XYZ file of N, CA, C and O in Angstrom:
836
model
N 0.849 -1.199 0.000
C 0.000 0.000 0.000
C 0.880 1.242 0.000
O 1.930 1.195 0.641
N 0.601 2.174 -0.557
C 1.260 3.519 -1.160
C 0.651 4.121 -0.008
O -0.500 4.477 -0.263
N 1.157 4.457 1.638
C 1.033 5.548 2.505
C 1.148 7.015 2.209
O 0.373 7.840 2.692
N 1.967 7.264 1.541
C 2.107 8.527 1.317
C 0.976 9.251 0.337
O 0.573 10.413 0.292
N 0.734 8.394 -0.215
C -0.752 8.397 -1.360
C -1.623 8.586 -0.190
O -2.150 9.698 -0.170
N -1.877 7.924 0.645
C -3.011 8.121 1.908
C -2.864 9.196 2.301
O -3.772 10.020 2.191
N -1.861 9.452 2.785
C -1.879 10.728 3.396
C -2.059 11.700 2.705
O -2.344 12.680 3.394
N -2.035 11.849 1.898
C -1.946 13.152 0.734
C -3.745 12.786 0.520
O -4.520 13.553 1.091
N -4.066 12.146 0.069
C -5.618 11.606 -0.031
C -6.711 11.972 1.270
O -7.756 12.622 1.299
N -5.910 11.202 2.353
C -6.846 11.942 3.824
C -6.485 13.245 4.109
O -7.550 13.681 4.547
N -5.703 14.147 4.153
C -5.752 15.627 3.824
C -6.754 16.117 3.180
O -7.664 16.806 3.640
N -6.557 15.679 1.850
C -7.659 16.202 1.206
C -8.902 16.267 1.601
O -9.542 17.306 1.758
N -9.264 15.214 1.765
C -10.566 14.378 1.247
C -11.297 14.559 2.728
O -12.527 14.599 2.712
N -10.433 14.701 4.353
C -10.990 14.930 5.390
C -10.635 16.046 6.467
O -11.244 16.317 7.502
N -9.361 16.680 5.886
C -8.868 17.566 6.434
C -9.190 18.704 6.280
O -10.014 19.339 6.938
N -8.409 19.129 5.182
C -9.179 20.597 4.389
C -10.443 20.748 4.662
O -10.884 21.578 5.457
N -11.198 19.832 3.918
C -12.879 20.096 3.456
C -13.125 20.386 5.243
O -14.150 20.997 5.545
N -12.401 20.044 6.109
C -13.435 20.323 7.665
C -12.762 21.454 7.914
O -12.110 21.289 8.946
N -12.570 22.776 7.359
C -11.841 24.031 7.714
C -10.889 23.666 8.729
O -10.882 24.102 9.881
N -9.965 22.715 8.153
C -8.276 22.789 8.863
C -7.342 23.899 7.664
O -6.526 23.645 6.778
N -7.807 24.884 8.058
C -6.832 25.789 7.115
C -5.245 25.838 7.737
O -4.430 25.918 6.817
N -4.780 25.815 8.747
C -3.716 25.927 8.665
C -2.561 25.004 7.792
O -2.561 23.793 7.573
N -1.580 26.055 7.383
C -0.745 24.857 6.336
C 0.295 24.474 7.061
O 0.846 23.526 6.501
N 0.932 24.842 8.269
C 1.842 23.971 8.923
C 1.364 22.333 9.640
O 1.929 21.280 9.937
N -0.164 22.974 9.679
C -0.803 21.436 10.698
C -0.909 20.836 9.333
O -0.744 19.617 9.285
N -1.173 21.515 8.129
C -1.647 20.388 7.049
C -0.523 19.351 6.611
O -0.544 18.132 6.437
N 0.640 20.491 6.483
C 2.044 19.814 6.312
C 2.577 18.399 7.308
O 3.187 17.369 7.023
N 2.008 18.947 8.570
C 2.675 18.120 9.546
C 1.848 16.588 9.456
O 2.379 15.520 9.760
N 0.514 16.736 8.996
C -0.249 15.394 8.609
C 0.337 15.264 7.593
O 0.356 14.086 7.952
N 0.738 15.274 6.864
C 1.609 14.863 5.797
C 2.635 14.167 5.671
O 2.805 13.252 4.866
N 3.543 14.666 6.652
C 4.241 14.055 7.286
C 4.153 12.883 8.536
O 4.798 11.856 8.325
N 3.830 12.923 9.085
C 3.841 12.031 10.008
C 2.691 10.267 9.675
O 1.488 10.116 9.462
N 4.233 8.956 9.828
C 2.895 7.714 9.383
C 1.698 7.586 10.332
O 1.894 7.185 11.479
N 0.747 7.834 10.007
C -0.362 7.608 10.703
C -0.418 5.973 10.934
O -0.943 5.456 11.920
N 0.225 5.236 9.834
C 0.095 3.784 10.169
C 0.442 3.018 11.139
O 0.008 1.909 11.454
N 1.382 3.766 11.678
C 2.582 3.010 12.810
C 1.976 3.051 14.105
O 2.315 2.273 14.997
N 0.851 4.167 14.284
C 0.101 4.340 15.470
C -0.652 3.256 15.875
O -1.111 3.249 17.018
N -0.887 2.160 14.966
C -2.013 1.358 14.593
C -1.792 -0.176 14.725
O -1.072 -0.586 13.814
N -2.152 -1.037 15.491
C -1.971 -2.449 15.098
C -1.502 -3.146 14.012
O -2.353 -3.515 13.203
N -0.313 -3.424 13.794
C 0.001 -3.940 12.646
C -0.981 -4.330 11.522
O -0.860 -4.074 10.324
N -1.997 -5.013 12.151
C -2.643 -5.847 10.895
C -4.188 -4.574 10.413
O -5.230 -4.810 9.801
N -3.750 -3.498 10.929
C -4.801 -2.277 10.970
C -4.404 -1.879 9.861
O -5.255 -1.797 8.975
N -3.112 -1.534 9.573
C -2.347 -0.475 8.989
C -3.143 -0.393 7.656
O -3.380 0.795 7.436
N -3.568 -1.071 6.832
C -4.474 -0.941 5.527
C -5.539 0.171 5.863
O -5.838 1.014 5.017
N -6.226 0.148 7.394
C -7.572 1.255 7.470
C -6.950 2.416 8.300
O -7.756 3.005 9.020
N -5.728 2.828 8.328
C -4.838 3.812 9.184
C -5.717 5.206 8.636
O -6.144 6.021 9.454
N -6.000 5.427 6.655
C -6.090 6.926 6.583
C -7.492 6.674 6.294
O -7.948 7.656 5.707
N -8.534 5.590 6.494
C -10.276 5.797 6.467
C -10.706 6.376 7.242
O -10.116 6.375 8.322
N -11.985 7.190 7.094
C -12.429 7.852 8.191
C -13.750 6.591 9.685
O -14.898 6.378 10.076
N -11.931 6.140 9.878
C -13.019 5.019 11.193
C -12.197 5.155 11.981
O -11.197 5.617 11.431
N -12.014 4.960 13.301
C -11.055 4.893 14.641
C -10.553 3.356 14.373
O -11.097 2.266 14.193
N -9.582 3.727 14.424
C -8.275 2.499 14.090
C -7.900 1.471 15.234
O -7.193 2.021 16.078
N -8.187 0.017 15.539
C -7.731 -0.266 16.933
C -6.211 -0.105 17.213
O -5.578 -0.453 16.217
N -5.477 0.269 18.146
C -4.421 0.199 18.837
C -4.005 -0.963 19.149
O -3.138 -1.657 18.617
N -5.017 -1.252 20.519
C -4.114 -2.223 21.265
C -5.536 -2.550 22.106
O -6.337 -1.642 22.329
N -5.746 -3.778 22.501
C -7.355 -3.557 23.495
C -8.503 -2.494 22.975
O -8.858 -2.321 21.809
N -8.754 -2.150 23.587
C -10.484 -0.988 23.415
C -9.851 -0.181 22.935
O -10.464 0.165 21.925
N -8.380 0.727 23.079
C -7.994 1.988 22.821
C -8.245 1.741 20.772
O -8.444 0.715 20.122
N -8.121 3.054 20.383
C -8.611 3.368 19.103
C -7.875 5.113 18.660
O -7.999 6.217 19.191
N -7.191 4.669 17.573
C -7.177 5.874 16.731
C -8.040 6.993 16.680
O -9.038 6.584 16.086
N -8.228 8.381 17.028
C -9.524 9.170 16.848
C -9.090 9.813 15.536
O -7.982 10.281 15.275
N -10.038 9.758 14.854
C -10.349 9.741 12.994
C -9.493 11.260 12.670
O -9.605 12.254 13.388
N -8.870 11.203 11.774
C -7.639 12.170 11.448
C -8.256 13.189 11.324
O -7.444 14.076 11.590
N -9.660 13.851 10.964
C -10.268 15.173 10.482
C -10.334 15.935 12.042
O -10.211 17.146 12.222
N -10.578 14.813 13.201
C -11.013 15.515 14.741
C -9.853 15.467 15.116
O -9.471 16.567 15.514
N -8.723 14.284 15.201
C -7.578 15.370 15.775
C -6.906 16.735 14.913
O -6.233 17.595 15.482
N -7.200 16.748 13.562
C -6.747 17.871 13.087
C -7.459 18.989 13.362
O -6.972 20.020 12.897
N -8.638 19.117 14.083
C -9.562 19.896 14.252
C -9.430 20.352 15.742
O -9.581 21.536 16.044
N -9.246 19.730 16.339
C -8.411 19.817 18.409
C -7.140 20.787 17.804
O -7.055 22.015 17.819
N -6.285 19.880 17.325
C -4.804 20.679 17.068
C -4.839 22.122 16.319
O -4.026 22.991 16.635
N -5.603 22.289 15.533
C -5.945 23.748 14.885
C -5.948 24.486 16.392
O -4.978 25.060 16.888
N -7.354 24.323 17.037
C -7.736 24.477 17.815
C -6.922 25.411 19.254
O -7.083 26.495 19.816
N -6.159 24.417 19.354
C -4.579 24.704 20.101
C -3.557 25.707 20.133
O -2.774 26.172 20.961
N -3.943 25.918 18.558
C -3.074 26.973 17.993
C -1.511 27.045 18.749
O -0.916 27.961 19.316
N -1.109 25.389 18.416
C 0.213 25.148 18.577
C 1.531 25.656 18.198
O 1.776 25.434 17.013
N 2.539 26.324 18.889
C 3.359 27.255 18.579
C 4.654 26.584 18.844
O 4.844 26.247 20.012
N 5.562 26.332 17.991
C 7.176 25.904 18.220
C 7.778 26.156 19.251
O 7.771 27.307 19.689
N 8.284 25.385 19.738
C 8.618 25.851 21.386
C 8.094 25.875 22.072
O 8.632 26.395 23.050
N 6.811 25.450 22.263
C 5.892 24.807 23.426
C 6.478 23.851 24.058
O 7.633 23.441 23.952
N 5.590 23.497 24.754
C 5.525 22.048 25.429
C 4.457 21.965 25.312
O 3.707 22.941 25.302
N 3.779 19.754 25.083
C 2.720 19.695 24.952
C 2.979 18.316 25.338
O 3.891 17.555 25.013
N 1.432 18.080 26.514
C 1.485 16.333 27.032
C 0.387 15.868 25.779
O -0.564 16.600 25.507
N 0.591 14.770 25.161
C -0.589 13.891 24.935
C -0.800 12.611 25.530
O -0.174 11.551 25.538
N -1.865 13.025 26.025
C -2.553 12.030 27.069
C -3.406 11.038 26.244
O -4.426 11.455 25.696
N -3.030 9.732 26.131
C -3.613 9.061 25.252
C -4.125 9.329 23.959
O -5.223 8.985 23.521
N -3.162 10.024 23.337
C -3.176 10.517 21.983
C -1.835 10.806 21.190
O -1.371 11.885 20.820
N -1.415 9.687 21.059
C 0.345 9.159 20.419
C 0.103 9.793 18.804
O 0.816 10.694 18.363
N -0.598 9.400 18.312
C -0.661 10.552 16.871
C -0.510 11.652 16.928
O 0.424 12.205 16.347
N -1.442 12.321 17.691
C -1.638 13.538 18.378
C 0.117 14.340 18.539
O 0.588 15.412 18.159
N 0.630 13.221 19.256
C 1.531 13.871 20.192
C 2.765 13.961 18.948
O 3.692 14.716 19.243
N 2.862 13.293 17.641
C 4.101 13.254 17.109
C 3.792 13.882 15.894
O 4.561 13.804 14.936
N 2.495 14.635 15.843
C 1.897 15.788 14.799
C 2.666 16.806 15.532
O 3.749 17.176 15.080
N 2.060 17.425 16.940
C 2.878 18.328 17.538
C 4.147 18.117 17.673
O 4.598 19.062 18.321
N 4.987 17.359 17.400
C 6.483 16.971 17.269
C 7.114 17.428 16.281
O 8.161 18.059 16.422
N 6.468 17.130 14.905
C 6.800 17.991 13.593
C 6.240 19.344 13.712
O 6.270 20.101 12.742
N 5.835 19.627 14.608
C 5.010 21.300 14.403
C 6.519 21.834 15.119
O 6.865 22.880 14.571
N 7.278 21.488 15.952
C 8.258 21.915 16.332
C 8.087 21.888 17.813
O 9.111 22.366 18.300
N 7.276 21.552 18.707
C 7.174 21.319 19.980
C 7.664 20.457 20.463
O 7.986 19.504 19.753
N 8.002 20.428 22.294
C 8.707 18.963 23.054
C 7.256 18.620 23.583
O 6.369 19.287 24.116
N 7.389 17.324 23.218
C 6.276 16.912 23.313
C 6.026 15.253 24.034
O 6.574 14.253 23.569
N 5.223 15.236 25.072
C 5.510 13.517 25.966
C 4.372 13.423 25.902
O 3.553 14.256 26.290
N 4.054 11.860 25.144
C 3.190 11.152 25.153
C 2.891 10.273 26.614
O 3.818 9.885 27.326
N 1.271 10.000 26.970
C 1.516 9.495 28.550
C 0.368 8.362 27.968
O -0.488 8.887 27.256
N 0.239 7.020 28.151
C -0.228 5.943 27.829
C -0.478 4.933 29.239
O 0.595 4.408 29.536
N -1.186 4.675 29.833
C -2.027 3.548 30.830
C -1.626 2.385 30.427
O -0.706 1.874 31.066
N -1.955 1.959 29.756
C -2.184 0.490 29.195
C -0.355 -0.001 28.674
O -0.061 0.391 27.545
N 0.533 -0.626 29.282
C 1.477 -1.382 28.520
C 1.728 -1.444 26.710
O 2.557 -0.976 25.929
N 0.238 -2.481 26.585
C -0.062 -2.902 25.475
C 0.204 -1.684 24.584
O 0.933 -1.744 23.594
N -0.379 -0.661 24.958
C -0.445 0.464 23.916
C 0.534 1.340 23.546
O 0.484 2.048 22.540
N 1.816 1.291 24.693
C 2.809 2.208 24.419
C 3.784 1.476 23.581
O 4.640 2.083 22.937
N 3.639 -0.304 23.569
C 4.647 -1.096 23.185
C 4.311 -0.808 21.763
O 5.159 -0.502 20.925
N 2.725 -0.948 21.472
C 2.550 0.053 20.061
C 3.223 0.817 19.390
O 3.975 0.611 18.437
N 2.907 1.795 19.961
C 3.461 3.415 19.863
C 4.384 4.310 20.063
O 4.446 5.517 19.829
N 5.371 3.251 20.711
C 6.832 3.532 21.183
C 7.563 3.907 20.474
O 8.156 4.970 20.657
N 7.829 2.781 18.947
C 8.679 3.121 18.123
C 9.074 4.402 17.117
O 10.119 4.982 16.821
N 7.403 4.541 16.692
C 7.052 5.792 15.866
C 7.222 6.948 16.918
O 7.516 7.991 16.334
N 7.132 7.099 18.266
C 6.827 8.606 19.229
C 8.451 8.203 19.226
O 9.078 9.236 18.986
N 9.220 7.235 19.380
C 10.707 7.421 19.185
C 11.400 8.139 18.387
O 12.253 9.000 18.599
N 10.761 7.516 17.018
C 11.394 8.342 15.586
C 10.949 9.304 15.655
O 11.912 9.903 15.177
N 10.108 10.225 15.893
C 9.484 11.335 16.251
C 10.310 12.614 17.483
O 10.054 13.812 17.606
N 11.024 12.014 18.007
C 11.297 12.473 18.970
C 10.098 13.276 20.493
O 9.954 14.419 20.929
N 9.480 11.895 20.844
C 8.862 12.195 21.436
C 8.801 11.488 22.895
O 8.318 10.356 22.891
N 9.184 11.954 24.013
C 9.128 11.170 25.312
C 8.072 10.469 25.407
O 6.992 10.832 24.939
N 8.300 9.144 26.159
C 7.010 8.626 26.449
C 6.848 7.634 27.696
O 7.451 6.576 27.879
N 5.710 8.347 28.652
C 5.580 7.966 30.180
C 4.405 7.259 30.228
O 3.366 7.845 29.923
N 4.369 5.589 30.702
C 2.968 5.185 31.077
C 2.931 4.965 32.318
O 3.676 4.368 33.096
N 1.512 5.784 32.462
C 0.997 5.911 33.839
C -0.252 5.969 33.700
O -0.605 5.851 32.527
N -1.465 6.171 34.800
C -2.144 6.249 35.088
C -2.751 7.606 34.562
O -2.262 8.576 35.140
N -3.737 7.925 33.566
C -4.608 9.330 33.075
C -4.816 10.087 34.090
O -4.622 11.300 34.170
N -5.414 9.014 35.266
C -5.615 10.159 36.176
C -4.894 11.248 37.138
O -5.321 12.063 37.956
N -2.987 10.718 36.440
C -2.332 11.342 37.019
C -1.624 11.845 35.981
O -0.791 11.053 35.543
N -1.673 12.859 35.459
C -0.767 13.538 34.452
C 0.887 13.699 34.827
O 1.145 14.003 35.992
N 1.716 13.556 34.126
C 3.568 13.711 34.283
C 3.277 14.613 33.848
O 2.337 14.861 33.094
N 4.708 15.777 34.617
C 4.989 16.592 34.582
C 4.029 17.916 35.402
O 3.487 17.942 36.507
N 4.125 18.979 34.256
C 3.444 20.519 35.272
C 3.589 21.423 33.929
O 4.234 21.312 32.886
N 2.691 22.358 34.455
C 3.399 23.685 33.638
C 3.247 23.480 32.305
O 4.095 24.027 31.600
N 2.600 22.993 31.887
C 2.379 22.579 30.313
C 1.491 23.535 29.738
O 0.517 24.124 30.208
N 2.308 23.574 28.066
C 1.638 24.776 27.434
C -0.117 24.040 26.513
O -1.286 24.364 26.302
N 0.746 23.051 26.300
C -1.099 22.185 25.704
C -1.288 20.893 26.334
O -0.278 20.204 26.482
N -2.385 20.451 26.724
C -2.704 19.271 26.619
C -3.391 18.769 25.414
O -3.921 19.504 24.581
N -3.349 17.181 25.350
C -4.450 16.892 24.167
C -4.851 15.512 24.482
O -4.357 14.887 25.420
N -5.755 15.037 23.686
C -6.130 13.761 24.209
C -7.015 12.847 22.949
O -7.998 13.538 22.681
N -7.026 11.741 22.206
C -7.740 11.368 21.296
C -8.401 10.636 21.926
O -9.135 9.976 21.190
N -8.526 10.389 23.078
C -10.102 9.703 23.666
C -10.576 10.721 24.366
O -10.020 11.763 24.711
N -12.158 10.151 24.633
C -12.757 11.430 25.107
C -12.991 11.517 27.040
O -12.277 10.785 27.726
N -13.595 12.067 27.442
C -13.504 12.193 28.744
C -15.223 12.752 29.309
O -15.855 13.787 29.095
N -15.589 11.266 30.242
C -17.203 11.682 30.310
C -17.259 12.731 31.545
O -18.356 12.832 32.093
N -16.231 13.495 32.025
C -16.664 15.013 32.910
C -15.242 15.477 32.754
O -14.181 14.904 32.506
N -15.668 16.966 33.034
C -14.631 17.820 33.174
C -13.047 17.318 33.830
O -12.867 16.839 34.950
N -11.911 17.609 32.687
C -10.889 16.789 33.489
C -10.234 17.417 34.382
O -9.113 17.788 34.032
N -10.566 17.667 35.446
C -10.055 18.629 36.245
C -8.330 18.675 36.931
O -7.696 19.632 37.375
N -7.893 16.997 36.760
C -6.807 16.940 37.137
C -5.854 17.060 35.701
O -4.626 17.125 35.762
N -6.404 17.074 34.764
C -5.328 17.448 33.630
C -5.755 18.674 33.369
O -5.948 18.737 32.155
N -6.017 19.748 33.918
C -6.507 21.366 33.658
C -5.175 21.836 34.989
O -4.303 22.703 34.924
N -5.419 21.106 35.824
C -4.447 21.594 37.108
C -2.832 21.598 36.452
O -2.058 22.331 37.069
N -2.302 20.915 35.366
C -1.371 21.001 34.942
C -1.106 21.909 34.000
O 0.005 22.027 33.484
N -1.911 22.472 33.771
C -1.631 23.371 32.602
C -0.722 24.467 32.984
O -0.533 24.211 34.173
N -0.006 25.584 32.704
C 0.529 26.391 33.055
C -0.795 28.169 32.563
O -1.621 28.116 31.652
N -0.612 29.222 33.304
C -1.061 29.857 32.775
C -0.917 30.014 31.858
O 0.185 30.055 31.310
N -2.580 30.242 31.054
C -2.613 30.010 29.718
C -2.234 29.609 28.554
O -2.190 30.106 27.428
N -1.817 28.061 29.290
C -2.014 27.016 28.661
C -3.270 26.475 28.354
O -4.226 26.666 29.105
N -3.385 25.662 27.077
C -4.665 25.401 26.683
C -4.655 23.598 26.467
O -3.786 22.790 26.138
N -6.012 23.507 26.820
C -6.089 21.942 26.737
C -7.594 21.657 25.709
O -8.736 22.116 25.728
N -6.836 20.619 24.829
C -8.295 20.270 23.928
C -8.570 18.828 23.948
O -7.797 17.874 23.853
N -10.144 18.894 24.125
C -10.582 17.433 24.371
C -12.141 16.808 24.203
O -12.900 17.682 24.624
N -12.675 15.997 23.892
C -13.495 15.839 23.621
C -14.363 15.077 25.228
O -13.880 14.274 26.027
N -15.669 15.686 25.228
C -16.156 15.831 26.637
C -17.345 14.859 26.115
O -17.541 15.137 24.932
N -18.231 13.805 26.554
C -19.065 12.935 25.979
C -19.575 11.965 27.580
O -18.884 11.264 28.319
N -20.979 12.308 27.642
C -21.547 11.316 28.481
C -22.577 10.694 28.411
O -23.241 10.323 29.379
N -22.905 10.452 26.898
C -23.579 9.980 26.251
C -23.241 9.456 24.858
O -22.072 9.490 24.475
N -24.219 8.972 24.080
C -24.062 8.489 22.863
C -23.760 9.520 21.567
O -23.798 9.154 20.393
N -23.463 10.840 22.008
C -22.642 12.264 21.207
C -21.857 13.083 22.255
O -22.146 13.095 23.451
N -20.737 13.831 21.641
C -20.032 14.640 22.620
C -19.605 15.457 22.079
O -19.700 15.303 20.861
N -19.012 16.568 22.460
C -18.780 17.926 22.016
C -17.153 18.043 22.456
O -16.686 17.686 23.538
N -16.382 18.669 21.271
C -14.726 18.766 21.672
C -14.879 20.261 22.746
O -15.859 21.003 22.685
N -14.025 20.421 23.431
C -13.837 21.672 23.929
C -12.460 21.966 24.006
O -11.627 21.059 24.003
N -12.073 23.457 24.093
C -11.229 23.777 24.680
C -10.982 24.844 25.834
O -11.436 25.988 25.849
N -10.448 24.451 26.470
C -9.931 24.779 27.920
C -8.793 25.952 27.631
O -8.042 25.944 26.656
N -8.815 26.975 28.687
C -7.555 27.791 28.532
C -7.861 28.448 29.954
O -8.815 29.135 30.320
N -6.689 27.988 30.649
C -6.534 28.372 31.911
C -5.777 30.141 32.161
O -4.785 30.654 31.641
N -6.504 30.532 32.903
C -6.670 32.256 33.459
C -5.867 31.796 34.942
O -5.772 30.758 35.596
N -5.222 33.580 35.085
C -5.230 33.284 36.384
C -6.190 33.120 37.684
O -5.940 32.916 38.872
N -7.591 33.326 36.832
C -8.641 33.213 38.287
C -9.365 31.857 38.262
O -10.079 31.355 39.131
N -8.930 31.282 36.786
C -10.001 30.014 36.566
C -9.469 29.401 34.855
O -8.441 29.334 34.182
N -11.000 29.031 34.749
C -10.661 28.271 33.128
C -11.644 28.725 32.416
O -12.680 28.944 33.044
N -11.650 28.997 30.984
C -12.556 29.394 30.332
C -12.938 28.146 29.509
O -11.989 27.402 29.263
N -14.441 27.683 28.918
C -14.227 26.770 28.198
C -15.410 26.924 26.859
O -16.541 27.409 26.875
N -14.641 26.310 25.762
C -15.489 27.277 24.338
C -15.835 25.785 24.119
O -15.183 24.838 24.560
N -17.021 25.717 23.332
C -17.193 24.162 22.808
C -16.976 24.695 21.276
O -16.986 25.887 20.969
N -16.738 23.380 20.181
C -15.772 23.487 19.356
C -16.690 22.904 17.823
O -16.879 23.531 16.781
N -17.205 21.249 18.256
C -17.321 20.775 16.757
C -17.992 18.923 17.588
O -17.325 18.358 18.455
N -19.000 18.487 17.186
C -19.300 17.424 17.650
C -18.872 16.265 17.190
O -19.066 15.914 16.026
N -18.116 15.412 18.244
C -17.377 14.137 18.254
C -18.059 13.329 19.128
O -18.857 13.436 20.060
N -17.296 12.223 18.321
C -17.914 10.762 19.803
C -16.984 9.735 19.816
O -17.413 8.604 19.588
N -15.656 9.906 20.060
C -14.579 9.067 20.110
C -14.946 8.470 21.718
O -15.518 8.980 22.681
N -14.281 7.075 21.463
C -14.767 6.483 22.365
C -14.195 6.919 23.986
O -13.060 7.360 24.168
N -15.288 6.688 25.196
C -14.763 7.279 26.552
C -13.591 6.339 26.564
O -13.584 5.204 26.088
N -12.463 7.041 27.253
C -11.455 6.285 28.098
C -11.604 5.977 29.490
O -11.237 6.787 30.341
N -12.249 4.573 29.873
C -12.176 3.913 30.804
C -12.012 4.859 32.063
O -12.917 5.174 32.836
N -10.616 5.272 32.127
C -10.202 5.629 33.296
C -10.038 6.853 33.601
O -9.253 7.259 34.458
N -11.022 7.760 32.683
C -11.769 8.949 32.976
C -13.415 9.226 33.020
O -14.053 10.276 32.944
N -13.791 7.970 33.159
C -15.051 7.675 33.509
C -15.730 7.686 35.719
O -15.485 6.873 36.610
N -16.339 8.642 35.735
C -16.237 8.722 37.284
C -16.847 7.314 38.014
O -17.781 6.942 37.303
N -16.739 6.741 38.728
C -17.516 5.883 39.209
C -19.149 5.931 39.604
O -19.446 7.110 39.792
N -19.924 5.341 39.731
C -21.476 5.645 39.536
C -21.602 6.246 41.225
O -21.089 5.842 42.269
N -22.105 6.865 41.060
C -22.489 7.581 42.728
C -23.611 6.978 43.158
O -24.528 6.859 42.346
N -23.809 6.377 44.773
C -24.799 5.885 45.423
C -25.364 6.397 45.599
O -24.981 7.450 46.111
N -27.039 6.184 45.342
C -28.125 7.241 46.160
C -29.177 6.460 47.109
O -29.516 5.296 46.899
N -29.446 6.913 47.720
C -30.606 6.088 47.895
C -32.322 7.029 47.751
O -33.378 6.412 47.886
C-alpha cells in the first residue's frame, strides 16, 4: 500500500474540506505515518475515516477531529505539549516543532506506539490518566474522550495554557477547549465528536438512595 498516497488523499478528502486551514498542521499530517500508530494488521484502514484499533479498546480518533483539536490549540514551536492518550496527536505536535511527551495507561499500547513517538522524537511515560507527568504545560491533548470535566489534567496546565478534548456522556459529545486564566478556566465548545470514553476517565457511579 502507497502511505504517502493516503496521506496526501486523507488531507484532502478529510482535512481541508473540515476548515483545517492551517498549512503547517496540514504539512505536519503529511508528514507524520499515521500507520505506525495502529496495530500492525490495521495499517491498511490507518487513513479511512473510522477509529483504528491500537491495542485492546484503545482506538485511533479519525484524522479530520484530531486535526480539528490541534488547529484548535493553535500550537506554537517551542511549546511544550502532554498527549494524554493521543500518540498521533503527540508526534503531529512533534513535527510542528514542539517537546512533546506522550503518557499511555495500558502497557499494550505504548509497546505500540513507542517506536514511531521514538522516531518522532517524542518522550514517552505510562501511567495512570488520572495522574498527568509533569506541570506547567503549554497544551494538553487527548484522542479519547472524557465523560466530565478533566479537572486533574486542567491543574497542569501552566497559565494560559490550553487543553483540547473531547467531553461525551452519552451516545454524542462535544470537543472543547480549555484555557486556563489566572482566576479560573474558560471553556469554548468546538465541533461534535464521539470518540470512544477512556475507561479511566469515567467517574464511578455515585450511590443514592
Amino acid at each position: 500500500m502507497d502511505f504517502a498516497a493516503a496521506r496526501k488523499v486523507m488531507v484532502d478528502s478529510q482535512v481541508r474540506v473540515n476548515d483545517v486551514t492551517d498549512r503547517g498542521l496540514q504539512a505536519a499530517l503529511l508528514a507524520v505515518p499515521r500507520e505506525r500508530f495502529c496495530a500492525a494488521d490495521r495499517a491498511f484502514a490507518a487513513y479511512g475515516e473510522v477509529e483504528v484499533e491500537i491495542a485492546g479498546d484503545r482506538r485511533l480518533m479519525q484524522a479530520r477531529e484530531v486535526a480539528k483539536l490541534l488547529q484548535a490549540l493553535d500550537a506554537r514551536p517551542g511549546e511544550t505539549a502532554l498527549a494524554l492518550a493521543g500518540p498521533y496527536a503527540a508526534a503531529v505536535l512533534a513535527d510542528l516543532g514542539l517537546t512533546v511527551t506522550a503518557q499511555e495507561a495500558d502497557p499494550a499500547v505504548a509497546e505500540v506506539v513507542a517506536p514511531a513517538l521514538d522516531d518522532a522524537g517524542v518522550a514517552m511515560h505510562v501511567g495512570p490518566l488520572t495522574t498527568p507527568t509533569g506541570a506547567d504545560w503549554d497544551l494538553i491533548v487527548s484522542e479519547g474522550a472524557v465523560a466530565a470535566r478533566p479537572t486533574a489534567w486542567l491543574e497542569k496546565l501552566r497559565i494560559g495554557g490550553r487543553l483540547a478534548v473531547v467531553e461525551r456522556s452519552g451516545p454524542n459529545g462535544r470537543a472543547v477547549l480549555y484555557v486556563r486564566g489566572r482566576e479560573g478556566y474558560s471553556r469554548r465548545e468546538l465541533f461534535d465528536a464521539a470518540p470512544p470514553v477512556l475507561a479511566e476517565m469515567t467517574p464511578a457511579p455515585a450511590f443514592a438512595l
